Short mmCIF file of C-alpha atoms and ligand atoms in Angstrom, two decimals:
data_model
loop_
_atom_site.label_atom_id
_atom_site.label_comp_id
_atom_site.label_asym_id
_atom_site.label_seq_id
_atom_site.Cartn_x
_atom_site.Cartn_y
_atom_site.Cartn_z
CA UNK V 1 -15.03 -34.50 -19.99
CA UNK V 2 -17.58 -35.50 -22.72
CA UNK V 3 -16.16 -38.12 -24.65
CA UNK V 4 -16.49 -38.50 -28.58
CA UNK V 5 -19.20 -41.30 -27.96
CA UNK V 6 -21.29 -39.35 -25.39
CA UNK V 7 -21.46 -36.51 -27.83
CA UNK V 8 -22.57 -39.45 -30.98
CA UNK V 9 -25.30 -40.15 -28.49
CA UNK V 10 -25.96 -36.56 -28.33
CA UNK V 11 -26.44 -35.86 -31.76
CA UNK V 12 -28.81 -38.62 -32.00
CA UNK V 13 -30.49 -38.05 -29.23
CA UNK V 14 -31.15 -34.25 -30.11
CA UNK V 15 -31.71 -35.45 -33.71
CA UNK V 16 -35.02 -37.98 -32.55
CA UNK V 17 -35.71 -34.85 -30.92
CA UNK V 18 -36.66 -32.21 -33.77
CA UNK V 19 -33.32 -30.74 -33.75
CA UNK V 20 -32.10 -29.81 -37.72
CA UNK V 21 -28.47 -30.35 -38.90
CA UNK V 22 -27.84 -26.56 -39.52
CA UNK V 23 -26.21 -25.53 -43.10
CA UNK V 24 -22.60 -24.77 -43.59
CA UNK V 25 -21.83 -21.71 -46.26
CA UNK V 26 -18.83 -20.32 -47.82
CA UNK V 27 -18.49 -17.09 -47.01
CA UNK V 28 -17.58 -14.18 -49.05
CA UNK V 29 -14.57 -13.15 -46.76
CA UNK V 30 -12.50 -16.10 -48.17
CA UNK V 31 -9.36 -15.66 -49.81
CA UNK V 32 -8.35 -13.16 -47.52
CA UNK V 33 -5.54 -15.75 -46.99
CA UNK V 34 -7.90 -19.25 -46.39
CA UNK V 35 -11.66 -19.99 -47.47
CA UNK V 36 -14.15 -19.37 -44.44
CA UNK V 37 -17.36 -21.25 -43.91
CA UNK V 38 -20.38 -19.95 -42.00
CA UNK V 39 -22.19 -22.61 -39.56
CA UNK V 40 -25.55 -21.26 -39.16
CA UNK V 41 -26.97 -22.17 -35.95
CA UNK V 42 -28.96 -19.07 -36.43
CA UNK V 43 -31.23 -21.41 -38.42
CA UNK V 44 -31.96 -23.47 -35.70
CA UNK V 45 -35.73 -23.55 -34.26
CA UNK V 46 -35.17 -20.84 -31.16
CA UNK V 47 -32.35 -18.73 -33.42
CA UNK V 48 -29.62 -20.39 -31.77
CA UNK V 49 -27.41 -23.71 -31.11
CA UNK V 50 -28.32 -23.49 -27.48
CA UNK V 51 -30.88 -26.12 -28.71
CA UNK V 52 -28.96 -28.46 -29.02
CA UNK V 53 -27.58 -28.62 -25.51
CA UNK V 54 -31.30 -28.34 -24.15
CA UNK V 55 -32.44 -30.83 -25.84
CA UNK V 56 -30.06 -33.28 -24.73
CA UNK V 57 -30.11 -32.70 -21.82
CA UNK V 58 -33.34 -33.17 -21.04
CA UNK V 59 -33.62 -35.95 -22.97
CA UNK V 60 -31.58 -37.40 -20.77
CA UNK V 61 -33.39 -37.56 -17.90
CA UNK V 62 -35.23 -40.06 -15.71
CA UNK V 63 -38.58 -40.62 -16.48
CA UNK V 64 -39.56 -39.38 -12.91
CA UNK V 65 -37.32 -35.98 -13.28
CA UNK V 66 -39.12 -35.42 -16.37
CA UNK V 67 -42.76 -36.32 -14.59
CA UNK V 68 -41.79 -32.96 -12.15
CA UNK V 69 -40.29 -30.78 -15.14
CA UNK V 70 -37.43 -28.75 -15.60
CA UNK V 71 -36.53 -25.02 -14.35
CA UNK V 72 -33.70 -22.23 -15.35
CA UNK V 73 -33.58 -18.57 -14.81
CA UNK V 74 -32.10 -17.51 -18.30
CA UNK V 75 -33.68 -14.38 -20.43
CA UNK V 76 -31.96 -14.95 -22.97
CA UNK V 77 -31.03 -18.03 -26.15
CA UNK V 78 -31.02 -20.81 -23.09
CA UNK V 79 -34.15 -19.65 -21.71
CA UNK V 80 -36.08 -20.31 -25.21
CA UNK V 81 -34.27 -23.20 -25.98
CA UNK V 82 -35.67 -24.94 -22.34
CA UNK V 83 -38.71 -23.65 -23.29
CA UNK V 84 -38.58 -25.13 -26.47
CA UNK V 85 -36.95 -28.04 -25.60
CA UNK V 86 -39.32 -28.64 -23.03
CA UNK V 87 -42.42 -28.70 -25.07
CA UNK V 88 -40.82 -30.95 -27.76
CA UNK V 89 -40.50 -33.68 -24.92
CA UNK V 90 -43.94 -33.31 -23.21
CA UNK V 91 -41.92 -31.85 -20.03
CA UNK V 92 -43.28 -29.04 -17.88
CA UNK V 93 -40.59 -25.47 -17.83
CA UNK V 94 -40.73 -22.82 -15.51
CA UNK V 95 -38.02 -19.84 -15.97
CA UNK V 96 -37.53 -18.37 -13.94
CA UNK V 97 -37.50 -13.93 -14.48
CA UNK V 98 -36.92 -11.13 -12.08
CA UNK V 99 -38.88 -7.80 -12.42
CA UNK V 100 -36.28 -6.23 -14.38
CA UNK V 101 -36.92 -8.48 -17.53
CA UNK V 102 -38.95 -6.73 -19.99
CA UNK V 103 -42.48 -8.13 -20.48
CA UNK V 104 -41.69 -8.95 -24.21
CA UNK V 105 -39.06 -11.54 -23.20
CA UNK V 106 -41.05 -13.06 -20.92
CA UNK V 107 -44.49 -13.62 -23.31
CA UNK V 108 -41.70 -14.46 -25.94
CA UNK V 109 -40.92 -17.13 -23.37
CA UNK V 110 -44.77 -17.96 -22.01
CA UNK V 111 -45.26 -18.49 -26.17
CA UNK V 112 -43.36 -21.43 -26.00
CA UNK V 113 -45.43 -23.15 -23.49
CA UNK V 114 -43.25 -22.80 -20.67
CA UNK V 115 -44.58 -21.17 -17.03
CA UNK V 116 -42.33 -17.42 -16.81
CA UNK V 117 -42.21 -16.82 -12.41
CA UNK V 118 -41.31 -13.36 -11.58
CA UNK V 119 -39.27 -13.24 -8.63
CA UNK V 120 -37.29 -10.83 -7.03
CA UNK V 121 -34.89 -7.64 -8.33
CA UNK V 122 -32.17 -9.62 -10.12
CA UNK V 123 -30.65 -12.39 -12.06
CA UNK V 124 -29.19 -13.81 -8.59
CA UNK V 125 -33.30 -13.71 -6.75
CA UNK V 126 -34.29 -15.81 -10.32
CA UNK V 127 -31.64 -18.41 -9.48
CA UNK V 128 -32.41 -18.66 -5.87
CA UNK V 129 -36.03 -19.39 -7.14
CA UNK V 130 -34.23 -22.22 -9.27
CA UNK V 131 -32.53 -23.53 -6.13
CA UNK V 132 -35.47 -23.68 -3.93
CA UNK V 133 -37.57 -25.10 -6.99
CA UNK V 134 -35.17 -28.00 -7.34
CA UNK V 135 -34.54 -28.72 -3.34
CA UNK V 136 -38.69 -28.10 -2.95
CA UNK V 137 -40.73 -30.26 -5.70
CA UNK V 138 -37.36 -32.17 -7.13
CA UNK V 139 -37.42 -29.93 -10.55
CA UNK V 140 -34.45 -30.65 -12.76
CA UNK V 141 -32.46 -27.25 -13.72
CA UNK V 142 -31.00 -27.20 -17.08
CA UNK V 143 -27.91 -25.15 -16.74
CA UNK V 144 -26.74 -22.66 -19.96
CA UNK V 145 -23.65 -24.31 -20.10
CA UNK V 146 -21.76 -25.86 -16.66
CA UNK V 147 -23.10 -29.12 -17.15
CA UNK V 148 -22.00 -32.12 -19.30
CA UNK V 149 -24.90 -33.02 -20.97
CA UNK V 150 -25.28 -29.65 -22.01
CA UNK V 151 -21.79 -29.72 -23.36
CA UNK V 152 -22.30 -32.73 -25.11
CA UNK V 153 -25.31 -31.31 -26.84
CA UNK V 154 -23.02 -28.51 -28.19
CA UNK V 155 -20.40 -30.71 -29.19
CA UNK V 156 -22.20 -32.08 -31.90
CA UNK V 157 -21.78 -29.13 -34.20
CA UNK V 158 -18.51 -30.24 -34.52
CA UNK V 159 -19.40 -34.08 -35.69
CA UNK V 160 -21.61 -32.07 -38.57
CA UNK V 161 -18.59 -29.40 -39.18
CA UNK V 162 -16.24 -32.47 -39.66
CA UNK V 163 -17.95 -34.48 -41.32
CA UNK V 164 -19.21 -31.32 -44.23
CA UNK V 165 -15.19 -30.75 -44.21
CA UNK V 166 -12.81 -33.03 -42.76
CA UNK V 167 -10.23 -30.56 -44.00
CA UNK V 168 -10.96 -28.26 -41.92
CA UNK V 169 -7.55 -26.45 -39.67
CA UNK V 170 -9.89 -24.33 -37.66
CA UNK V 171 -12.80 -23.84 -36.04
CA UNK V 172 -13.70 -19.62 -34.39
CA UNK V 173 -16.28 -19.90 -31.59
CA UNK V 174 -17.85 -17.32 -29.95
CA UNK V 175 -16.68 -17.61 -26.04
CA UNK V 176 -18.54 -16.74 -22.76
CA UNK V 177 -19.30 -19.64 -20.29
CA UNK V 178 -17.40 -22.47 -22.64
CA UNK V 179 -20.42 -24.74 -23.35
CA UNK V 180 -20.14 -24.23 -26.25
CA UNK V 181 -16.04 -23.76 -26.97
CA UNK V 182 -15.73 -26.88 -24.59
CA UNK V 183 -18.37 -29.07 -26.55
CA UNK V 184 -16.39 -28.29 -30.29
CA UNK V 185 -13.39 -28.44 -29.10
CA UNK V 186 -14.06 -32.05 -27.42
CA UNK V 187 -15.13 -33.46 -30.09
CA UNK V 188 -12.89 -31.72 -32.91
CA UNK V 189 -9.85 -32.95 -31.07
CA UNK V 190 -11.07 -36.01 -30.09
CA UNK V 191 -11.09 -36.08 -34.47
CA UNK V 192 -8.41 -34.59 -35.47
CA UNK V 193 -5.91 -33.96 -32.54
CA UNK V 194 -4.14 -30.71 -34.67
CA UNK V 195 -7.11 -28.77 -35.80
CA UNK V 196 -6.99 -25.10 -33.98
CA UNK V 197 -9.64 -24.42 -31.59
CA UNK V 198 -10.05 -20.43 -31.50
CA UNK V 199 -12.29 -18.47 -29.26
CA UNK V 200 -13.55 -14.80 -29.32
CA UNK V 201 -14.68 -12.61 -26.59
CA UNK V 202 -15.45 -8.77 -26.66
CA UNK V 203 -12.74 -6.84 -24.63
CA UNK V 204 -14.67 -6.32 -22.15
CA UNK V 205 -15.95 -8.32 -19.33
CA UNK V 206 -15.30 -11.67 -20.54
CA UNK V 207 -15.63 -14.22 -17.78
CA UNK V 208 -13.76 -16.53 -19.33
CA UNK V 209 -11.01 -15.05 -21.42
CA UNK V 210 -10.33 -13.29 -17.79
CA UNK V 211 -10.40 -16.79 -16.28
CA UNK V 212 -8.16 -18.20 -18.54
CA UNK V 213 -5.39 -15.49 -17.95
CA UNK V 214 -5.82 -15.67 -14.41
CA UNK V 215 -5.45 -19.37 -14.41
CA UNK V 216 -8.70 -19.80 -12.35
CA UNK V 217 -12.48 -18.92 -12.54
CA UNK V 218 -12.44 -15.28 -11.76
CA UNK V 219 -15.62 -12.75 -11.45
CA UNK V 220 -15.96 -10.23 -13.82
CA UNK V 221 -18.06 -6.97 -13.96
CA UNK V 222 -20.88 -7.66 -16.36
CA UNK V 223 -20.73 -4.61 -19.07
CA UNK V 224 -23.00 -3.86 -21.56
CA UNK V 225 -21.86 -5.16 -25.45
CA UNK V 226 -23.46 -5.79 -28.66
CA UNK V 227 -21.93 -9.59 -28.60
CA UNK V 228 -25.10 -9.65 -25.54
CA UNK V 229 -25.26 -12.55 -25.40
CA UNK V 230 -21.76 -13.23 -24.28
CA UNK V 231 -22.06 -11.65 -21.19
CA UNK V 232 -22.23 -13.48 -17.29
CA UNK V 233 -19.85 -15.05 -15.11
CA UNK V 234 -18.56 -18.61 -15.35
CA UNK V 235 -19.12 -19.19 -11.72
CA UNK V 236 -16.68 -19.53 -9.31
CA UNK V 237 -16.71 -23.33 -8.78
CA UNK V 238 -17.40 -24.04 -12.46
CA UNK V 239 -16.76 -27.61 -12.84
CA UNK V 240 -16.26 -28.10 -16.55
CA UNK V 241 -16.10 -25.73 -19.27
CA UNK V 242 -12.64 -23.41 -17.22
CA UNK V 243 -11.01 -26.76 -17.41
CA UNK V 244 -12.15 -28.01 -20.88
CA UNK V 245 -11.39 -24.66 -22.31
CA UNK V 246 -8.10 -24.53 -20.59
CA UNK V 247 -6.96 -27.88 -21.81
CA UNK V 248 -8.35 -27.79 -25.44
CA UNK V 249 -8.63 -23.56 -26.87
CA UNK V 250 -5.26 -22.53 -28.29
CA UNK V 251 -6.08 -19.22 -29.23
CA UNK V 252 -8.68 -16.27 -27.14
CA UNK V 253 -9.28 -13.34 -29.45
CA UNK V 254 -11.17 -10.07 -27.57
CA UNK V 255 -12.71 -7.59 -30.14
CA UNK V 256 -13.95 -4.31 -29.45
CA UNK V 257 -17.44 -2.74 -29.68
CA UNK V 258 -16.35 -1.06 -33.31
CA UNK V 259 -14.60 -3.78 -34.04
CA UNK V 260 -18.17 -6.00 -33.48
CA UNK V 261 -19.89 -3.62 -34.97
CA UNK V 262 -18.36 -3.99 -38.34
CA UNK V 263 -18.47 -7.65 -38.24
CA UNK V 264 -22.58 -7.36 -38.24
CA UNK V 265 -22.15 -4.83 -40.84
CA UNK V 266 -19.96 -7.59 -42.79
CA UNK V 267 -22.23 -9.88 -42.07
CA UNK V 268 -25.00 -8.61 -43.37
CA UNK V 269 -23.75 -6.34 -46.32
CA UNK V 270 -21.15 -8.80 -47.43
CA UNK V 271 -23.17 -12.19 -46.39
CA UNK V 272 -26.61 -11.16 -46.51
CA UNK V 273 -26.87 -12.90 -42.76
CA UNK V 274 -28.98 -11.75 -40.01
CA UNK V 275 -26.71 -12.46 -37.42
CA UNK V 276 -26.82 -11.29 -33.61
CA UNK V 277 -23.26 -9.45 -32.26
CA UNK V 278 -21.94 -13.01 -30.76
CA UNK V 279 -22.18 -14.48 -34.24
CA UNK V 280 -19.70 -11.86 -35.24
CA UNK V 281 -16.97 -11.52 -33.55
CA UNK V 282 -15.36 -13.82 -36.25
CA UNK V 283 -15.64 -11.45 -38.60
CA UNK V 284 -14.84 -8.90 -36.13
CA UNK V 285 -11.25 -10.51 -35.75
CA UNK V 286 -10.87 -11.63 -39.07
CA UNK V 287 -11.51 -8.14 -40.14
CA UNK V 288 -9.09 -6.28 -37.57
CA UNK V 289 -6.43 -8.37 -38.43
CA UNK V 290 -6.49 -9.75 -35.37
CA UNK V 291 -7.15 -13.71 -37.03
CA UNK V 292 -4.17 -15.58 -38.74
CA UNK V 293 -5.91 -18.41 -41.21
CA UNK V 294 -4.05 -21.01 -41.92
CA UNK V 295 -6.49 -23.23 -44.23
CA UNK V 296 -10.26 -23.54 -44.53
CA UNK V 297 -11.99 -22.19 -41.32
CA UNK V 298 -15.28 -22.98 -39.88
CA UNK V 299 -17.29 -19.57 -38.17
CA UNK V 300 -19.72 -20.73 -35.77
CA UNK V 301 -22.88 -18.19 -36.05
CA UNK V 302 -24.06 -18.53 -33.29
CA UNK V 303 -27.66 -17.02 -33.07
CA UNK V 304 -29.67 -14.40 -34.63
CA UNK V 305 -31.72 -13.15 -31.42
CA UNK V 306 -31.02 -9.63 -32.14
CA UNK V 307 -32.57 -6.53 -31.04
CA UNK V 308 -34.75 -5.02 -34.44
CA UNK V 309 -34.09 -1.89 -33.75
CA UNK V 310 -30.41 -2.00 -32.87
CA UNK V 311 -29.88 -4.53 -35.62
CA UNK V 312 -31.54 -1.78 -37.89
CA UNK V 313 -29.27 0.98 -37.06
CA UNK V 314 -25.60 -1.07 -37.39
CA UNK V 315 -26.84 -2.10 -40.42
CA UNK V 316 -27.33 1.55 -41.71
CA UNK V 317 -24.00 2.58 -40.18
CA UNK V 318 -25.71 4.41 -37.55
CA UNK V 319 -24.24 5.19 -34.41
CA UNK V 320 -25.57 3.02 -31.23
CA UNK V 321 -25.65 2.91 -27.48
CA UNK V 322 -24.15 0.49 -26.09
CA UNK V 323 -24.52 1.32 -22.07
CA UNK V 324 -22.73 4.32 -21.65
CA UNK V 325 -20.88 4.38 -25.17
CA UNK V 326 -21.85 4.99 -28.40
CA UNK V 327 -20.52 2.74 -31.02
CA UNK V 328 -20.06 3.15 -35.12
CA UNK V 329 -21.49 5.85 -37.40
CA UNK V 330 -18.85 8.22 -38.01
CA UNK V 331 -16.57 6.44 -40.73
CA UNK V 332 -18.69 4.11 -41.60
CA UNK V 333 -18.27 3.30 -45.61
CA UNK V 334 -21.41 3.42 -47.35
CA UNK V 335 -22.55 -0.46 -48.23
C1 PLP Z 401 -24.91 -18.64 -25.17
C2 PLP Z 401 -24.42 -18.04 -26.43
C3 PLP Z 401 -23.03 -17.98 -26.74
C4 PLP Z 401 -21.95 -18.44 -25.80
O1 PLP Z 401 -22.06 -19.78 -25.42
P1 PLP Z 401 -21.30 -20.31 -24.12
O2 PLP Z 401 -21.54 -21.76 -24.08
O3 PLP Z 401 -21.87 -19.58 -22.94
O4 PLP Z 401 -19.83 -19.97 -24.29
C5 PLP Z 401 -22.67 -17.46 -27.97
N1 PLP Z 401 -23.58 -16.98 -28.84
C6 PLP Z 401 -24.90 -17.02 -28.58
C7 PLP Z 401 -25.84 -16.48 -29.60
C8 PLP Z 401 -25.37 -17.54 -27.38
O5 PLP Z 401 -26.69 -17.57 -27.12
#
């Protein structure tokens, strides 16, 4: 696992690198029993911490690796933050898209420099264009989140939460592969051995809530949510972030689609955030009654990619779609 030196390195590393220490705000749901403090990675360059992990981990590769450029198939946060990344270092990205991607993502993606490929009828033909890419002309993938550099590169939002507020007791990360959870909670712990490591999933196909009732990486059907970007598997021979998030998470939370829904009304109404449906599932549990605070707790917002027009309705307390559901509207109070 990432030690608390590999993730110093990190945070240096990704700071040489362009990457901003993000703000930390009081929010105004304290003193519903403990203050809570908002870590906005939705500040960060790409509208999210995967940035951080990115970065670092292409940083960290040989000069040659970095001659033949790097490759991932993500649509989503990762996908702009390689992208992103990428350019920042002088290092070539494809990602890799199938045909179901919208054409919006992928010119939001060919706008930060990196080459989009369109291959194939799913998420699995993009990563078998990753594989080949790698075994063919010796590409480097950046994985979203199975990999420890990538983890490392996470884990330094705690070394910045810690050192804002050493007196911190928790820390409420949104959860779906673990690079994140497993980054934090490294280094947290490695800090301060007792603080509480608590993650939140929606209810619903949660790769690795699921995994870490079952006591092994398990598939999951992939349903539609508002917390988007917490969908996917963890991968059946994960290698790092089942067992990290085994070992170090004390608490799993799952929130439902209403329940999400008013945490981005919270968040905005109450906050004045623009915040995407991961970065509120905090609120989500906190507001459910589903989160026990014990002393001043640290919300990890974790990205702002949102959908305008989605964002707009919630917002208004109008119902949504949600795949086959429709979510909030009907007792919505007025803001
Ligand atoms: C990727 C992502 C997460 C989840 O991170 P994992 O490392 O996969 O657990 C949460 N929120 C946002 C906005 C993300 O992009």
């Amino acid at each position: 696992m990432p030690g608390l030196s590999q993730i110093y390195d990190a945070l240096r590393t990704i700071r040489e690198n362009g990457v901003p220490e993000t703000p930390l705000v009081r929010s105004e749901l304290s003193d519903r029993g403990a203050e809570v403090l908002l870590k906005l990675e939705t500040l960060q360059p790409t509208g999210a911490f995967k940035l951080r992990g990115a970065t670092n981990a292409i940083a960290r590769l040989a000069p040659y690796q970095r001659e033949r450029g790097v490759v991932c198939a993500s649509t989503g946060n990762h996908g702009r933050a390689v992208a992103h990344a990428a350019r920042a270092m002088g290092t070539r990205a494809i990602v890799c898209l199938s045909a179901l991607v919208p054409d919006t993502k992928a010119k939001a993606i060919e706008a930060l420099g990196a080459q989009v490929r369109r291959v194939g009828r799913s998420q699995d033909d993009a990563q078998r264009e990753v594989e080949r890419l790698v075994a063919e002309n010796g590409m480097a993938a950046v994985p979203p989140f199975d990999d420890e550099d990538v983890i490392a590169g996470q884990g330094t939002i705690a070394i910045e939460l810690l050192a804002a507020r050493p007196d911190l007791e928790a820390i409420v990360v949104p959860l779906s592969g673990g690079g994140l959870m497993a980054g934090i909670a490294a280094a947290a712990k490695a800090m301060k051995p007792r603080i509480r490591m608590i993650g939140v999933s929606m209810d619903r196909g949660a790769a690795m809530a699921e995994s870490l009732r079952a006591g092994r990486p398990v598939e999951t059907e992939e349903v539609a949510s508002l917390a988007d970007s917490l969908g996917g598997g963890i991968g059946l021979r994960n290698r790092h972030t089942f067992a990290l998030c085994r070992d170090l998470v004390d608490e799993v939370i799952l929130v439902t689609e209403d329940e999400i829904y008013r945490g981005m009304r919270s968040l905005f109404h109450d906050d004045r955030l623009v915040a995407e449906g991961a970065s509120a599932t905090g609120h989500a549990a906190l507001l459910a009654g589903k989160l026990e605070l014990s002393g001043p707790t640290a919300f990890i917002l974790s990205g702002r990619n949102v959908d305008m027009a989605q964002f707009a309705a919630v917002v208004a307390g109008e119902p949504v779609r949600v795949g086959d559901m429709s979510v909030g509207g009907q007792h919505e109070a007025p803001a």
